[in-house]
Short mmCIF file of C-alpha atoms in Angstrom, two decimals:
data_model
loop_
_atom_site.label_atom_id
_atom_site.label_comp_id
_atom_site.label_asym_id
_atom_site.label_seq_id
_atom_site.Cartn_x
_atom_site.Cartn_y
_atom_site.Cartn_z
CA MET C 869 33.72 99.55 -127.40
CA SER C 870 37.02 100.59 -129.00
CA LYS C 871 39.57 103.39 -129.09
CA VAL C 872 41.00 104.28 -132.50
CA ILE C 873 43.48 106.78 -133.91
CA ILE C 874 42.89 108.14 -137.41
CA ILE C 875 46.08 109.55 -138.93
CA GLY C 876 45.26 112.05 -141.66
CA ALA C 877 42.64 114.79 -141.88
CA GLY C 878 42.20 115.29 -145.61
CA GLY C 879 39.17 114.31 -147.66
CA VAL C 880 39.36 110.62 -146.77
CA GLY C 881 40.15 111.25 -143.10
CA ASN C 882 37.06 113.44 -142.92
CA VAL C 883 34.86 110.61 -144.23
CA VAL C 884 36.42 107.96 -141.98
CA ALA C 885 35.88 110.12 -138.88
CA LYS C 886 32.24 110.90 -139.70
CA LYS C 887 31.41 107.29 -140.52
CA CYS C 888 33.02 106.26 -137.21
CA ALA C 889 30.76 108.81 -135.52
CA GLN C 890 27.74 107.23 -137.22
CA ASN C 891 28.90 103.77 -136.09
CA ASP C 892 29.21 104.80 -132.44
CA SER C 893 28.41 101.35 -131.04
CA VAL C 894 31.82 100.22 -132.31
CA PHE C 895 33.91 103.39 -132.18
CA THR C 896 33.66 104.87 -128.69
CA GLU C 897 36.76 107.11 -128.70
CA VAL C 898 38.53 108.50 -131.77
CA LEU C 899 41.64 110.66 -131.91
CA ILE C 900 42.31 112.40 -135.23
CA ALA C 901 46.04 113.08 -135.58
CA THR C 902 47.60 115.13 -138.35
CA ARG C 903 50.45 117.56 -138.93
CA THR C 904 48.03 120.52 -139.22
CA VAL C 905 45.73 120.07 -136.24
CA SER C 906 43.33 122.80 -137.36
CA LYS C 907 42.15 120.45 -140.15
CA ALA C 908 41.30 117.81 -137.55
CA ASP C 909 39.57 120.40 -135.37
CA LYS C 910 37.39 121.39 -138.34
CA ILE C 911 36.28 117.78 -138.84
CA VAL C 912 35.37 117.43 -135.16
CA ALA C 913 33.40 120.70 -135.26
CA GLU C 914 31.44 119.44 -138.27
CA ILE C 915 30.72 116.15 -136.48
CA HIS C 916 29.29 118.05 -133.53
CA GLN C 917 27.21 120.14 -135.96
CA HIS C 918 25.92 117.43 -138.29
CA LEU C 919 25.95 114.38 -136.00
CA PRO C 920 24.99 115.81 -132.60
CA ASP C 921 23.56 112.51 -131.34
CA SER C 922 26.75 110.52 -131.90
CA LYS C 923 28.11 109.03 -128.69
CA THR C 924 31.64 108.77 -130.09
CA GLN C 925 34.10 110.97 -128.19
CA PHE C 926 36.54 112.84 -130.44
CA SER C 927 39.84 114.53 -129.75
CA THR C 928 42.66 115.85 -131.95
CA ALA C 929 46.43 116.02 -131.86
CA SER C 930 49.31 117.21 -133.98
CA VAL C 931 51.81 114.59 -135.10
CA ASP C 932 54.54 114.16 -137.70
CA ALA C 933 53.78 110.77 -139.25
CA ASP C 934 57.36 110.56 -140.56
CA ASN C 935 58.63 110.53 -136.98
CA VAL C 936 58.43 107.11 -135.29
CA PRO C 937 59.27 108.36 -131.76
CA ALA C 938 56.54 111.01 -132.04
CA LEU C 939 54.04 108.39 -133.19
CA VAL C 940 55.06 106.05 -130.39
CA GLU C 941 54.58 108.80 -127.82
CA LEU C 942 51.11 109.55 -129.19
CA PHE C 943 50.08 105.88 -129.30
CA ASN C 944 51.31 105.24 -125.77
CA ALA C 945 49.44 108.26 -124.46
CA PHE C 946 46.09 107.46 -126.13
CA LYS C 947 46.39 103.65 -126.05
CA PRO C 948 44.32 102.81 -129.15
CA GLU C 949 43.41 99.32 -130.19
CA LEU C 950 43.77 100.20 -133.87
CA VAL C 951 45.36 102.88 -136.05
CA ILE C 952 43.58 103.82 -139.29
CA ASN C 953 46.24 105.26 -141.58
CA VAL C 954 44.86 107.64 -144.22
CA ALA C 955 48.01 109.77 -144.37
CA LEU C 956 50.42 109.77 -147.32
CA PRO C 957 51.61 106.37 -148.64
CA TYR C 958 55.18 107.50 -147.94
CA GLN C 959 54.35 107.23 -144.24
CA ASP C 960 53.00 103.67 -144.14
CA LEU C 961 56.21 102.10 -142.85
CA THR C 962 56.86 104.59 -140.05
CA ILE C 963 53.30 104.12 -138.81
CA MET C 964 53.65 100.33 -139.00
CA ASP C 965 56.90 100.58 -137.05
CA ALA C 966 55.16 102.61 -134.34
CA CYS C 967 52.31 100.09 -134.19
CA LEU C 968 54.78 97.26 -133.66
CA GLU C 969 56.56 99.19 -130.91
CA THR C 970 53.33 99.95 -129.05
CA GLY C 971 51.25 96.81 -129.68
CA VAL C 972 48.57 98.40 -131.88
CA HIS C 973 46.73 96.91 -134.85
CA TYR C 974 47.05 98.68 -138.21
CA LEU C 975 44.91 99.46 -141.28
CA ASP C 976 45.61 101.56 -144.38
CA THR C 977 44.00 102.35 -147.74
CA ALA C 978 47.04 102.56 -150.04
CA ASN C 979 50.32 100.68 -150.18
CA TYR C 980 53.73 102.12 -149.42
CA GLU C 981 55.42 104.26 -152.03
CA PRO C 982 58.92 105.74 -151.61
CA LEU C 983 59.03 109.51 -151.71
CA ASP C 984 61.81 109.62 -154.31
CA VAL C 985 60.68 106.80 -156.63
CA ALA C 986 57.35 106.67 -158.49
CA LYS C 987 56.86 102.99 -157.71
CA PHE C 988 54.23 101.43 -155.49
CA GLU C 989 54.13 97.78 -154.56
CA TYR C 990 53.35 95.64 -151.52
CA SER C 991 56.80 94.10 -151.07
CA TRP C 992 57.88 96.64 -148.46
CA GLN C 993 54.81 96.01 -146.31
CA TRP C 994 54.63 92.26 -146.90
CA ALA C 995 58.16 92.16 -145.46
CA TYR C 996 56.56 93.03 -142.08
CA ARG C 997 54.56 89.77 -141.94
CA GLN C 998 56.76 87.89 -139.52
CA ARG C 999 57.15 90.87 -137.20
CA PHE C 1000 53.38 91.39 -136.95
CA GLU C 1001 52.81 87.66 -136.44
CA GLU C 1002 55.37 87.51 -133.65
CA ALA C 1003 53.82 90.58 -132.02
CA GLY C 1004 50.33 89.03 -132.21
CA LEU C 1005 49.11 92.01 -134.25
CA MET C 1006 47.10 92.36 -137.45
CA ALA C 1007 47.85 94.75 -140.31
CA LEU C 1008 45.18 95.11 -143.00
CA LEU C 1009 46.48 96.63 -146.23
CA GLY C 1010 44.60 98.53 -148.91
CA CYS C 1011 41.17 98.81 -147.31
CA GLY C 1012 39.77 101.68 -149.37
CA PHE C 1013 37.79 101.18 -152.57
CA ASP C 1014 40.45 100.45 -155.16
CA PRO C 1015 42.29 98.79 -153.54
CA GLY C 1016 39.83 97.49 -150.97
CA ALA C 1017 36.27 97.03 -152.17
CA THR C 1018 37.60 95.89 -155.57
CA ASN C 1019 39.52 93.10 -153.80
CA ILE C 1020 36.33 92.21 -151.93
CA PHE C 1021 34.36 92.14 -155.18
CA THR C 1022 36.94 89.71 -156.59
CA ALA C 1023 36.65 87.50 -153.51
CA HIS C 1024 32.86 87.65 -153.89
CA HIS C 1025 33.19 86.49 -157.50
CA ALA C 1026 35.34 83.56 -156.38
CA LYS C 1027 33.09 82.58 -153.48
CA HIS C 1028 29.70 82.88 -155.15
CA HIS C 1029 30.06 82.81 -158.93
CA PHE C 1030 33.25 81.17 -160.23
CA SER C 1031 35.16 77.96 -159.75
CA GLU C 1032 37.95 79.59 -161.78
CA ILE C 1033 38.46 83.27 -162.57
CA HIS C 1034 40.46 83.60 -165.80
CA TYR C 1035 40.13 87.27 -166.77
CA LEU C 1036 39.77 90.12 -164.30
CA ASP C 1037 39.12 93.75 -165.22
CA ILE C 1038 38.79 96.44 -162.56
CA ILE C 1039 37.13 99.58 -163.91
CA ASP C 1040 36.96 103.01 -162.28
CA CYS C 1041 34.89 105.88 -163.66
CA ASN C 1042 34.47 109.33 -162.18
CA ASN C 1043 31.76 110.94 -164.28
CA GLY C 1044 31.63 113.99 -162.06
CA ASP C 1045 32.14 117.71 -162.56
CA HIS C 1046 33.80 119.86 -159.90
CA GLY C 1047 33.74 123.04 -161.99
CA LYS C 1048 37.52 123.57 -161.91
CA ALA C 1049 39.78 123.88 -164.94
CA PHE C 1050 42.08 121.21 -163.50
CA ALA C 1051 42.08 119.41 -160.17
CA THR C 1052 42.68 115.93 -158.78
CA ASN C 1053 40.13 114.01 -156.74
CA PHE C 1054 42.64 112.79 -154.19
CA ASN C 1055 46.13 113.86 -153.15
CA PRO C 1056 47.53 115.55 -156.30
CA GLU C 1057 51.05 114.31 -155.69
CA ILE C 1058 49.96 110.65 -155.51
CA ASN C 1059 47.34 110.95 -158.25
CA ILE C 1060 49.68 112.50 -160.81
CA ARG C 1061 52.56 110.14 -160.03
CA GLU C 1062 50.19 107.22 -160.59
CA ILE C 1063 48.89 108.47 -163.95
CA THR C 1064 52.19 109.61 -165.46
CA ALA C 1065 53.97 106.34 -164.61
CA ASN C 1066 54.14 103.51 -167.13
CA GLY C 1067 51.10 101.25 -167.14
CA ARG C 1068 51.29 97.57 -166.32
CA TYR C 1069 48.97 94.57 -166.48
CA TYR C 1070 49.29 90.86 -165.75
CA GLU C 1071 49.00 88.19 -168.42
CA ASN C 1072 50.00 84.51 -168.43
CA GLY C 1073 52.30 84.81 -165.44
CA GLU C 1074 54.10 87.96 -166.60
CA TRP C 1075 53.77 91.69 -166.06
CA ILE C 1076 53.39 93.58 -169.34
CA GLU C 1077 54.55 97.20 -169.21
CA THR C 1078 52.90 99.91 -171.32
CA LYS C 1079 53.48 103.59 -171.91
CA PRO C 1080 51.30 105.96 -169.83
CA LEU C 1081 47.68 105.85 -171.10
CA GLU C 1082 48.76 103.79 -174.13
CA ILE C 1083 45.86 101.30 -174.07
CA SER C 1084 42.26 102.49 -174.05
CA GLN C 1085 38.73 101.46 -174.94
CA ASP C 1086 35.20 102.78 -174.46
CA ILE C 1087 33.52 101.06 -171.51
CA TYR C 1088 29.90 101.28 -170.43
CA TYR C 1089 29.57 102.02 -166.73
CA PRO C 1090 26.08 100.90 -165.63
CA LYS C 1091 23.71 103.66 -164.52
CA VAL C 1092 26.38 106.30 -165.33
CA ALA C 1093 27.83 106.61 -168.85
CA THR C 1094 30.03 105.16 -171.57
CA ARG C 1095 33.51 106.60 -171.08
CA LYS C 1096 36.92 106.21 -172.64
CA SER C 1097 39.03 104.28 -170.16
CA PHE C 1098 42.78 103.72 -169.94
CA VAL C 1099 44.95 100.91 -168.62
CA LEU C 1100 47.24 101.88 -165.77
CA TYR C 1101 48.87 99.93 -163.00
CA HIS C 1102 47.08 99.70 -159.68
CA GLU C 1103 48.36 97.99 -156.58
CA GLU C 1104 45.52 95.53 -155.99
CA LEU C 1105 46.53 93.63 -159.14
CA GLU C 1106 49.70 92.52 -157.35
CA SER C 1107 47.91 90.77 -154.49
CA LEU C 1108 44.92 89.52 -156.49
CA VAL C 1109 46.97 87.49 -158.98
CA LEU C 1110 48.74 85.83 -156.05
CA ASN C 1111 45.62 85.07 -154.04
CA PHE C 1112 43.59 83.92 -157.06
CA PRO C 1113 46.16 81.90 -159.06
CA THR C 1114 43.71 80.82 -161.80
CA ILE C 1115 43.76 84.39 -163.16
CA LYS C 1116 45.31 84.48 -166.62
CA ARG C 1117 45.00 88.23 -167.16
CA ALA C 1118 44.29 91.13 -164.81
CA ARG C 1119 43.94 94.77 -165.82
CA PHE C 1120 42.93 98.06 -164.20
CA TRP C 1121 41.08 100.75 -166.18
CA MET C 1122 40.36 104.38 -165.24
CA THR C 1123 38.55 107.21 -167.01
CA PHE C 1124 40.16 110.57 -167.81
CA GLY C 1125 38.54 113.37 -169.77
CA GLU C 1126 40.24 115.08 -172.71
CA ASN C 1127 40.59 118.32 -170.76
CA TYR C 1128 42.28 116.54 -167.85
CA ILE C 1129 44.76 114.79 -170.15
CA LYS C 1130 45.49 118.03 -172.03
CA HIS C 1131 46.35 119.85 -168.78
CA LEU C 1132 48.40 116.90 -167.57
CA ASN C 1133 50.39 116.74 -170.82
CA VAL C 1134 51.25 120.44 -170.57
CA LEU C 1135 52.27 120.15 -166.92
CA GLU C 1136 54.40 117.10 -167.68
CA GLY C 1137 55.94 118.82 -170.72
CA ILE C 1138 57.18 121.77 -168.68
CA GLY C 1139 58.49 119.56 -165.90
CA MET C 1140 55.88 120.34 -163.24
CA THR C 1141 55.07 116.66 -162.58
CA SER C 1142 58.70 115.73 -161.84
CA ILE C 1143 59.53 114.18 -158.46
CA VAL C 1144 63.22 115.11 -158.78
CA PRO C 1145 64.00 118.07 -156.47
CA ILE C 1146 65.38 121.26 -157.98
CA ASP C 1147 67.15 124.20 -156.35
CA PHE C 1148 64.72 127.08 -155.82
CA ARG C 1149 65.93 130.09 -153.86
CA GLY C 1150 68.22 127.95 -151.77
CA LEU C 1151 65.64 125.23 -151.16
CA LYS C 1152 65.32 121.73 -152.59
CA VAL C 1153 61.80 121.45 -153.97
CA ALA C 1154 60.26 118.74 -156.16
CA PRO C 1155 58.14 120.45 -158.84
CA ILE C 1156 55.23 118.12 -158.14
CA GLU C 1157 55.20 119.29 -154.51
CA PHE C 1158 54.87 122.89 -155.69
CA LEU C 1159 52.13 121.86 -158.10
CA LYS C 1160 50.27 120.18 -155.23
CA ALA C 1161 50.45 123.43 -153.26
CA VAL C 1162 48.80 125.50 -156.01
CA LEU C 1163 46.11 123.00 -157.07
CA PRO C 1164 42.77 122.91 -155.24
CA ALA C 1165 42.77 120.59 -152.22
CA PRO C 1166 40.62 117.53 -153.01
CA GLU C 1167 38.38 118.15 -150.01
CA SER C 1168 37.68 121.69 -151.28
CA LEU C 1169 35.96 120.28 -154.40
CA ALA C 1170 33.10 118.67 -152.50
CA GLU C 1171 30.49 121.40 -152.12
CA ASN C 1172 29.73 121.98 -155.80
CA TYR C 1173 30.56 118.52 -157.16
CA THR C 1174 27.92 116.90 -159.37
CA GLY C 1175 27.74 113.55 -161.12
CA GLN C 1176 28.60 110.02 -160.10
CA THR C 1177 31.36 107.48 -159.75
CA CYS C 1178 31.09 103.86 -160.88
CA ILE C 1179 33.72 101.37 -159.77
CA GLY C 1180 33.49 97.64 -160.26
CA VAL C 1181 35.10 94.34 -161.14
CA GLN C 1182 34.32 92.22 -164.19
CA ALA C 1183 35.30 88.56 -163.99
CA LYS C 1184 35.28 85.98 -166.76
CA GLY C 1185 35.95 82.30 -166.35
CA ILE C 1186 34.32 79.03 -165.36
CA GLY C 1187 31.19 79.36 -163.27
CA LYS C 1188 30.16 77.13 -160.38
CA ASP C 1189 28.12 75.09 -162.90
CA GLY C 1190 31.19 74.39 -165.05
CA GLN C 1191 30.05 76.74 -167.84
CA GLU C 1192 31.80 79.86 -169.16
CA LYS C 1193 30.57 82.96 -167.40
CA VAL C 1194 30.98 86.73 -167.20
CA HIS C 1195 29.83 88.71 -164.16
CA PHE C 1196 30.17 92.28 -162.93
CA VAL C 1197 30.00 93.58 -159.33
CA TYR C 1198 29.99 97.33 -158.78
CA ASN C 1199 28.97 100.44 -156.86
CA VAL C 1200 27.62 103.78 -158.07
CA CYS C 1201 28.16 106.76 -155.79
CA ASP C 1202 26.69 110.26 -156.17
CA HIS C 1203 28.90 113.27 -155.35
CA ALA C 1204 26.04 115.54 -154.29
CA GLU C 1205 24.58 112.91 -151.98
CA THR C 1206 27.90 112.26 -150.24
CA TYR C 1207 28.30 116.00 -149.69
CA LYS C 1208 24.89 116.15 -148.04
CA GLU C 1209 25.80 113.27 -145.75
CA VAL C 1210 29.41 113.89 -144.75
CA GLN C 1211 30.50 117.08 -146.56
CA ALA C 1212 32.77 115.14 -148.94
CA GLN C 1213 32.99 114.36 -152.64
CA GLY C 1214 32.37 110.84 -153.89
CA VAL C 1215 36.00 109.81 -154.41
CA SER C 1216 36.82 110.53 -150.76
CA TYR C 1217 33.59 108.83 -149.69
CA THR C 1218 34.24 105.62 -151.61
CA THR C 1219 37.68 105.37 -149.98
CA GLY C 1220 36.71 106.39 -146.47
CA VAL C 1221 33.65 104.20 -145.96
CA PRO C 1222 35.50 100.90 -146.64
CA ALA C 1223 38.26 101.98 -144.25
CA MET C 1224 35.69 102.40 -141.47
CA ILE C 1225 34.09 99.06 -142.37
CA GLY C 1226 37.40 97.19 -142.33
CA ALA C 1227 38.30 98.76 -138.99
CA ALA C 1228 34.92 97.78 -137.51
CA LEU C 1229 35.27 94.18 -138.71
CA MET C 1230 38.72 94.00 -137.12
CA LEU C 1231 37.58 95.54 -133.84
CA GLN C 1232 34.56 93.22 -133.63
CA GLY C 1233 36.70 90.16 -134.31
CA VAL C 1234 34.86 89.29 -137.54
CA TRP C 1235 38.13 89.64 -139.41
CA LYS C 1236 40.89 88.55 -137.07
CA LYS C 1237 44.21 87.07 -138.12
CA VAL C 1238 47.68 88.06 -136.96
CA GLY C 1239 50.20 89.10 -139.57
CA VAL C 1240 50.00 91.37 -142.62
CA HIS C 1241 47.07 90.72 -144.93
CA ASN C 1242 45.20 92.03 -147.96
CA VAL C 1243 41.44 92.27 -147.71
CA GLU C 1244 40.63 89.52 -150.25
CA GLU C 1245 42.10 86.99 -147.81
CA PHE C 1246 38.97 87.37 -145.64
CA ASP C 1247 35.30 86.43 -146.08
CA PRO C 1248 33.76 89.05 -148.39
CA ASP C 1249 30.17 88.55 -147.21
CA PRO C 1250 30.25 90.64 -144.00
CA PHE C 1251 32.12 93.42 -145.78
CA ILE C 1252 29.57 93.66 -148.59
CA ALA C 1253 26.73 93.57 -146.06
CA GLU C 1254 28.33 96.53 -144.29
CA MET C 1255 28.84 98.39 -147.58
CA ASN C 1256 25.10 98.16 -148.21
CA LYS C 1257 24.42 99.32 -144.66
CA TRP C 1258 26.80 102.30 -144.61
CA GLY C 1259 26.11 104.01 -147.94
CA LEU C 1260 27.85 102.04 -150.69
CA LYS C 1261 25.19 99.91 -152.34
CA VAL C 1262 26.60 96.90 -154.18
CA ASP C 1263 24.98 95.89 -157.48
CA GLU C 1264 25.60 92.97 -159.82
CA LEU C 1265 25.21 92.49 -163.56
CA ALA C 1266 25.21 88.99 -165.04
CA GLY C 1267 26.04 87.85 -168.53
CA ILE C 1268 27.04 91.18 -170.11
CA GLU C 1269 30.66 91.75 -171.10
CA LEU C 1270 31.43 95.43 -170.43
CA VAL C 1271 35.20 95.22 -170.98
CA LYS C 1272 36.28 93.62 -174.22
CA ALA C 1273 39.37 91.51 -174.78
#
């Protein structure tokens, strides 16, 4: 039915490709493009091994996603209908530029972040709205889990449970164990930049800045555990408070264990998390890039990972019946089960599956609107139905306040 290019062959790219192979009635031809083509070749070999009945045809190519002419050449040669970008956030704009030049629709899982500034926001990509509209193309931003499914959960709250959402809390728990002294569950460079930056939350029309990991509370994650959780800034807050203007406060919470924080504090204290390049044997190297090179690759954690993730959205406000209400929508994902299915750990799985779902909805015309859009702008019902179909069961909990004021 459709030809697609996946850019990126890390943990998330692996999941996206294998879920596309499972959904072969929609994805007929897939090209996996990455700087190190051997990583893409490995994914294709595993698809042939574990999904031998898939009718999806796979190929691979090497590409520098920082290079617009190289991307344009690749897109023109393969002629995809859609590009699924699961490369680094630094590369979002070059890939969007190539899509505009070649007439290809676009989807990503994380918003643009400059390489030299630890700051991520949608303004750079929202600035492409008019260009995508004029080209008759659609760009879907942040279609992973958080952002992505969390935006969909918020839209579900608004459509089915609330006439007004007043307080929104997005909570993310990884209660897993990978057996390593210290490792990150997705790209170390992005993960560490995100955690060591100042936190931020929205309240009464203003953004309140906090010190890194300054605000915390114990939160019960259904079916998983009670874990200490910390406020940090996450990109979906930016679009959600615009698209749901009744929100008075919006926060994002994530769990970190004491051991993780201890290692991170030491690394930060000796300068290893810095994004400012230093001179090293005649080369300009950012310490965080060196740290990324010595830490375990996120995809390498999958085989022995145990435990679960729980990610969800709590909303408080005025229900459809006019009464005050609290409601929670969430997913629990098991690391060992995702490894059995697609040879990936749960954090990669929860990001990759929504990317495939969003791409399928675009290709089938279920979600179709030219311009640049965030996922909560579309009907959440078909997305949640697909989550339940493709391995991310959605649960709901009514009347219990998990996150306190």
